[in-house]
mmCIF file of C-alpha atoms in Angstrom:
data_model
loop_
_atom_site.group_PDB
_atom_site.id
_atom_site.type_symbol
_atom_site.label_atom_id
_atom_site.label_comp_id
_atom_site.label_asym_id
_atom_site.label_seq_id
_atom_site.Cartn_x
_atom_site.Cartn_y
_atom_site.Cartn_z
ATOM 1 C CA MET A 98 -0.103 0.174 -0.075
ATOM 2 C CA GLU A 99 1.222 3.453 -0.968
ATOM 3 C CA ILE A 100 2.283 5.409 2.026
ATOM 4 C CA GLU A 101 0.966 8.981 1.954
ATOM 5 C CA GLN A 102 3.504 12.029 2.763
ATOM 6 C CA PRO A 103 3.048 14.667 4.741
ATOM 7 C CA ILE A 104 1.588 18.239 3.332
ATOM 8 C CA ASP A 105 4.263 19.775 1.679
ATOM 9 C CA MET A 106 3.528 23.613 1.139
ATOM 10 C CA THR A 107 6.699 24.688 -0.697
ATOM 11 C CA PHE A 108 6.282 26.069 -4.234
ATOM 12 C CA PRO A 109 6.434 23.801 -6.639
ATOM 13 C CA ASN A 110 8.751 23.976 -10.030
ATOM 14 C CA THR A 111 6.566 23.224 -12.856
ATOM 15 C CA PHE A 112 4.174 25.510 -14.396
ATOM 16 C CA CYS A 113 1.218 23.398 -14.086
ATOM 17 C CA LYS A 114 1.798 22.578 -10.317
ATOM 18 C CA GLN A 115 2.624 26.068 -9.775
ATOM 19 C CA CYS A 116 -1.108 27.154 -11.171
ATOM 20 C CA THR A 117 -2.723 24.436 -8.976
ATOM 21 C CA TYR A 118 -0.969 25.820 -6.233
ATOM 22 C CA ILE A 119 -1.833 29.319 -6.443
ATOM 23 C CA ALA A 120 -5.399 28.134 -6.760
ATOM 24 C CA LEU A 121 -5.342 25.910 -4.228
ATOM 25 C CA LEU A 122 -3.425 27.937 -1.949
ATOM 26 C CA PRO A 123 -6.679 29.935 -0.394
ATOM 27 C CA ILE A 124 -8.138 27.014 0.809
ATOM 28 C CA MET A 125 -5.029 25.134 1.948
ATOM 29 C CA PHE A 126 -3.105 27.342 3.742
ATOM 30 C CA PRO A 127 -5.798 28.062 6.292
ATOM 31 C CA LEU A 128 -6.097 24.135 6.941
ATOM 32 C CA TYR A 129 -2.084 23.893 6.845
ATOM 33 C CA LEU A 130 -2.245 26.534 9.709
ATOM 34 C CA THR A 131 -5.071 25.153 11.516
ATOM 35 C CA LEU A 132 -4.903 21.295 11.453
ATOM 36 C CA PRO A 133 -2.462 19.017 12.749
ATOM 37 C CA ASP A 134 -0.703 17.077 9.786
ATOM 38 C CA VAL A 135 -1.292 13.527 10.844
ATOM 39 C CA LYS A 136 0.636 12.111 8.224
ATOM 40 C CA LYS A 137 3.758 13.031 10.266
ATOM 41 C CA PRO A 138 4.588 10.187 12.927
ATOM 42 C CA HIS A 139 4.618 12.627 15.868
ATOM 43 C CA ARG A 140 1.198 14.485 15.242
ATOM 44 C CA LYS A 141 -0.788 11.006 14.970
ATOM 45 C CA LYS A 142 -1.903 11.671 18.415
ATOM 46 C CA PHE A 143 -3.948 14.558 17.352
ATOM 47 C CA VAL A 144 -6.210 12.532 14.547
ATOM 48 C CA ILE A 145 -9.307 13.495 16.635
ATOM 49 C CA PHE A 146 -8.630 17.258 16.509
ATOM 50 C CA SER A 147 -7.796 17.169 12.991
ATOM 51 C CA PHE A 148 -11.020 15.083 12.071
ATOM 52 C CA ILE A 149 -13.329 17.757 14.134
ATOM 53 C CA GLY A 150 -11.240 20.397 12.531
ATOM 54 C CA SER A 151 -11.885 19.509 9.178
ATOM 55 C CA ILE A 152 -15.784 18.886 9.676
ATOM 56 C CA LEU A 153 -15.847 22.374 11.095
ATOM 57 C CA TRP A 154 -13.685 23.851 7.604
ATOM 58 C CA ILE A 155 -15.943 22.044 5.593
ATOM 59 C CA ALA A 156 -18.924 23.407 7.057
ATOM 60 C CA PHE A 157 -17.342 27.063 6.688
ATOM 61 C CA TYR A 158 -16.430 26.352 3.152
ATOM 62 C CA SER A 159 -20.029 24.900 2.226
ATOM 63 C CA TYR A 160 -21.707 28.184 3.985
ATOM 64 C CA LEU A 161 -19.848 30.308 1.706
ATOM 65 C CA MET A 162 -20.459 28.050 -1.331
ATOM 66 C CA VAL A 163 -23.912 28.686 -0.613
ATOM 67 C CA TRP A 164 -23.799 32.094 -0.007
ATOM 68 C CA TRP A 165 -21.640 32.770 -3.270
ATOM 69 C CA ALA A 166 -23.882 30.410 -5.421
ATOM 70 C CA THR A 167 -27.249 31.895 -4.147
ATOM 71 C CA THR A 168 -25.804 35.619 -4.624
ATOM 72 C CA ILE A 169 -24.487 34.417 -8.139
ATOM 73 C CA GLY A 170 -27.794 32.728 -9.054
ATOM 74 C CA VAL A 171 -29.751 35.924 -8.079
ATOM 75 C CA THR A 172 -27.388 38.179 -10.023
ATOM 76 C CA ILE A 173 -27.640 36.361 -13.226
ATOM 77 C CA GLY A 174 -31.445 35.413 -12.894
ATOM 78 C CA ILE A 175 -30.918 31.479 -12.359
ATOM 79 C CA PRO A 176 -33.539 29.909 -10.033
ATOM 80 C CA THR A 177 -32.157 28.946 -6.655
ATOM 81 C CA GLU A 178 -33.786 25.251 -7.385
ATOM 82 C CA ILE A 179 -31.618 25.058 -10.568
ATOM 83 C CA MET A 180 -28.399 26.324 -8.630
ATOM 84 C CA GLY A 181 -29.026 23.511 -6.389
ATOM 85 C CA LEU A 182 -29.503 20.998 -8.871
ATOM 86 C CA THR A 183 -26.368 21.806 -10.279
ATOM 87 C CA ILE A 184 -23.515 23.961 -8.902
ATOM 88 C CA LEU A 185 -24.356 23.107 -5.330
ATOM 89 C CA ALA A 186 -24.843 19.402 -5.990
ATOM 90 C CA ALA A 187 -21.419 19.219 -8.037
ATOM 91 C CA GLY A 188 -19.742 21.287 -5.144
ATOM 92 C CA THR A 189 -20.893 19.406 -2.030
ATOM 93 C CA SER A 190 -20.042 16.165 -3.852
ATOM 94 C CA ILE A 191 -16.286 16.918 -4.675
ATOM 95 C CA PRO A 192 -15.329 15.264 -1.218
ATOM 96 C CA ASP A 193 -17.139 12.396 -2.088
ATOM 97 C CA LEU A 194 -15.457 12.568 -5.429
ATOM 98 C CA ILE A 195 -12.019 12.803 -3.806
ATOM 99 C CA THR A 196 -12.787 10.064 -1.411
ATOM 100 C CA SER A 197 -13.783 7.243 -4.202
ATOM 101 C CA VAL A 198 -10.944 8.070 -6.083
ATOM 102 C CA ILE A 199 -8.670 7.414 -3.343
ATOM 103 C CA VAL A 200 -10.019 4.299 -2.225
ATOM 104 C CA ALA A 201 -10.754 3.202 -5.606
ATOM 105 C CA ARG A 202 -7.105 3.739 -6.512
ATOM 106 C CA LYS A 203 -6.204 1.349 -3.677
ATOM 107 C CA GLY A 204 -8.008 -1.608 -4.919
ATOM 108 C CA LEU A 205 -11.045 -0.910 -2.651
ATOM 109 C CA GLY A 206 -14.050 -0.539 -5.298
ATOM 110 C CA ASP A 207 -16.492 -1.825 -3.134
ATOM 111 C CA MET A 208 -16.038 1.032 -0.766
ATOM 112 C CA ALA A 209 -16.134 3.371 -3.265
ATOM 113 C CA VAL A 210 -19.085 2.334 -4.802
ATOM 114 C CA SER A 211 -20.299 1.909 -0.864
ATOM 115 C CA SER A 212 -19.533 5.448 -0.114
ATOM 116 C CA SER A 213 -21.015 7.264 -2.563
ATOM 117 C CA ILE A 214 -24.571 5.645 -1.959
ATOM 118 C CA GLY A 215 -23.871 5.903 1.781
ATOM 119 C CA SER A 216 -23.163 9.593 1.557
ATOM 120 C CA ASN A 217 -26.485 10.444 -0.489
ATOM 121 C CA LEU A 218 -28.640 8.432 1.963
ATOM 122 C CA PHE A 219 -26.700 10.478 4.690
ATOM 123 C CA ASP A 220 -27.414 13.501 2.843
ATOM 124 C CA ILE A 221 -31.325 12.691 2.508
ATOM 125 C CA CYS A 222 -32.057 11.150 6.015
ATOM 126 C CA VAL A 223 -29.770 13.281 8.025
ATOM 127 C CA GLY A 224 -28.251 16.102 6.490
ATOM 128 C CA LEU A 225 -31.595 17.437 5.229
ATOM 129 C CA PRO A 226 -34.275 16.917 7.887
ATOM 130 C CA LEU A 227 -31.474 17.736 10.976
ATOM 131 C CA PRO A 228 -31.296 21.411 10.330
ATOM 132 C CA TRP A 229 -35.079 21.670 9.916
ATOM 133 C CA LEU A 230 -35.338 19.917 13.246
ATOM 134 C CA PHE A 231 -33.087 22.029 15.081
ATOM 135 C CA TYR A 232 -34.973 25.133 12.970
ATOM 136 C CA PHE A 233 -38.226 23.885 14.530
ATOM 137 C CA ILE A 234 -36.988 23.581 18.021
ATOM 138 C CA TYR A 235 -34.908 26.808 17.930
ATOM 139 C CA PHE A 236 -38.076 28.873 17.150
ATOM 140 C CA TYR A 237 -40.923 26.720 19.001
ATOM 141 C CA ALA A 238 -38.848 27.497 22.288
ATOM 142 C CA ALA A 239 -38.358 31.164 21.488
ATOM 143 C CA LYS A 240 -41.823 32.093 19.898
ATOM 144 C CA GLY A 241 -43.882 29.373 21.042
ATOM 145 C CA THR A 242 -45.057 28.517 17.324
ATOM 146 C CA VAL A 243 -42.887 27.716 14.036
ATOM 147 C CA THR A 244 -43.561 28.914 10.326
ATOM 148 C CA LEU A 245 -43.700 26.054 8.171
ATOM 149 C CA ILE A 246 -41.219 25.866 5.576
ATOM 150 C CA SER A 247 -42.263 25.540 2.007
ATOM 151 C CA VAL A 248 -40.435 23.704 -0.765
ATOM 152 C CA THR A 249 -41.458 25.269 -4.112
ATOM 153 C CA SER A 250 -39.664 22.736 -6.673
ATOM 154 C CA ASN A 251 -41.549 22.396 -9.904
ATOM 155 C CA GLY A 252 -40.183 18.662 -10.375
ATOM 156 C CA LEU A 253 -39.374 16.897 -7.086
ATOM 157 C CA VAL A 254 -41.795 14.199 -7.424
ATOM 158 C CA CYS A 255 -39.873 13.487 -10.857
ATOM 159 C CA SER A 256 -36.561 14.086 -9.603
ATOM 160 C CA VAL A 257 -36.836 11.633 -6.848
ATOM 161 C CA GLY A 258 -38.203 9.053 -9.551
ATOM 162 C CA MET A 259 -35.053 9.561 -11.787
ATOM 163 C CA LEU A 260 -33.351 8.996 -8.383
ATOM 164 C CA PHE A 261 -34.732 5.916 -7.996
ATOM 165 C CA ALA A 262 -34.053 4.940 -12.189
ATOM 166 C CA MET A 263 -30.511 6.389 -11.417
ATOM 167 C CA LEU A 264 -29.773 3.610 -9.053
ATOM 168 C CA LEU A 265 -31.509 0.919 -10.836
ATOM 169 C CA ILE A 266 -28.945 1.974 -13.777
ATOM 170 C CA LEU A 267 -26.098 1.486 -11.273
ATOM 171 C CA VAL A 268 -26.779 -1.974 -10.346
ATOM 172 C CA ILE A 269 -27.376 -2.940 -14.199
ATOM 173 C CA SER A 270 -24.376 -0.987 -15.222
ATOM 174 C CA ILE A 271 -22.304 -3.053 -12.754
ATOM 175 C CA GLY A 272 -23.607 -6.038 -13.530
ATOM 176 C CA LEU A 273 -23.079 -5.606 -17.479
ATOM 177 C CA SER A 274 -19.383 -4.652 -16.437
ATOM 178 C CA LYS A 275 -19.096 -8.270 -14.551
ATOM 179 C CA TRP A 276 -19.029 -6.552 -11.134
ATOM 180 C CA LYS A 277 -16.152 -4.449 -11.719
ATOM 181 C CA MET A 278 -15.611 -0.557 -12.121
ATOM 182 C CA SER A 279 -14.582 0.030 -15.933
ATOM 183 C CA LYS A 280 -14.355 2.911 -18.097
ATOM 184 C CA ARG A 281 -17.764 1.522 -19.705
ATOM 185 C CA PHE A 282 -19.232 1.593 -16.254
ATOM 186 C CA GLY A 283 -17.824 5.609 -15.627
ATOM 187 C CA ILE A 284 -19.308 6.393 -19.122
ATOM 188 C CA VAL A 285 -22.958 5.030 -19.076
ATOM 189 C CA MET A 286 -23.144 6.631 -15.431
ATOM 190 C CA MET A 287 -21.691 10.312 -16.406
ATOM 191 C CA GLY A 288 -24.170 9.741 -19.482
ATOM 192 C CA ALA A 289 -26.924 9.190 -16.800
ATOM 193 C CA TYR A 290 -26.170 11.914 -14.472
ATOM 194 C CA VAL A 291 -26.499 14.418 -17.746
ATOM 195 C CA VAL A 292 -29.512 13.337 -18.445
ATOM 196 C CA PHE A 293 -30.723 13.673 -14.943
ATOM 197 C CA CYS A 294 -29.403 17.012 -15.148
ATOM 198 C CA VAL A 295 -30.980 18.340 -18.308
ATOM 199 C CA ILE A 296 -34.364 16.801 -17.485
ATOM 200 C CA SER A 297 -34.373 18.162 -13.879
ATOM 201 C CA VAL A 298 -33.577 21.636 -15.369
ATOM 202 C CA ILE A 299 -36.243 21.358 -17.915
ATOM 203 C CA LEU A 300 -38.602 20.417 -15.345
ATOM 204 C CA GLU A 301 -37.784 23.446 -13.068
ATOM 205 C CA MET A 302 -37.885 25.583 -15.750
ATOM 206 C CA ASN A 303 -41.357 24.481 -16.338
ATOM 207 C CA ILE A 304 -40.559 23.903 -20.132
ATOM 208 C CA ILE A 305 -42.324 20.260 -19.482
ATOM 209 C CA SER A 306 -44.602 19.893 -16.404
ATOM 210 C CA CYS A 307 -44.059 17.213 -14.274
ATOM 211 C CA PRO A 308 -47.119 14.327 -13.938
ATOM 212 C CA LEU A 309 -46.362 13.844 -10.619
ATOM 213 C CA ARG A 310 -47.624 16.306 -8.469
ATOM 214 C CA MET A 311 -47.815 16.321 -4.824
ATOM 215 C CA VAL A 312 -51.229 17.692 -3.169
ATOM 216 C CA GLY A 313 -51.321 21.220 -2.686
ATOM 217 C CA GLY A 314 -49.611 22.518 -5.489
ATOM 218 C CA SER A 315 -46.062 22.744 -6.480
ATOM 219 C CA CYS A 316 -43.403 20.595 -4.705
#
């Protein structure tokens, strides 16, 4: 197994690496200053602090990403639903992508697939309802009443249906690839994602209407 080296913040020599270094410096430098590098033998005992600190930094960067994406969407006239389906969805999935690439290169294909599915289940079952629960608890304790949060997505039901279809395509694609992660498997899944994004954007822009709607109007 490849031994991971400690983070090196020295300026690289090649042009491509220099561009990457400059682009990532605003993110990497605060992390380098505040998080112990547990890849160094004498700092392995601080792994818990690095883990908790990493979660806090992810929360901070996520807040900035949502803020900037919302501002950009409002400025150029892109609905927040579409920004959530595209920019925010891709941005919040980058850590999952990096994790899957790392474990796949180590030959842990099962972990890569399980991580991608498990992270989405966690987002839906924990990441989405938990903030709402805290919101209701806080406002009910402060005011004795709460205001319900309205979900105004035009194609939510169809998007959920397509999500189940994507899971089915995932299983079928892995089966056709003889239960191995191949280039054909990657191409099929990328194509399915593009189709999902296109259809979801069309639904949100009301170019076509979702035939399935929740009771009470838009969903």
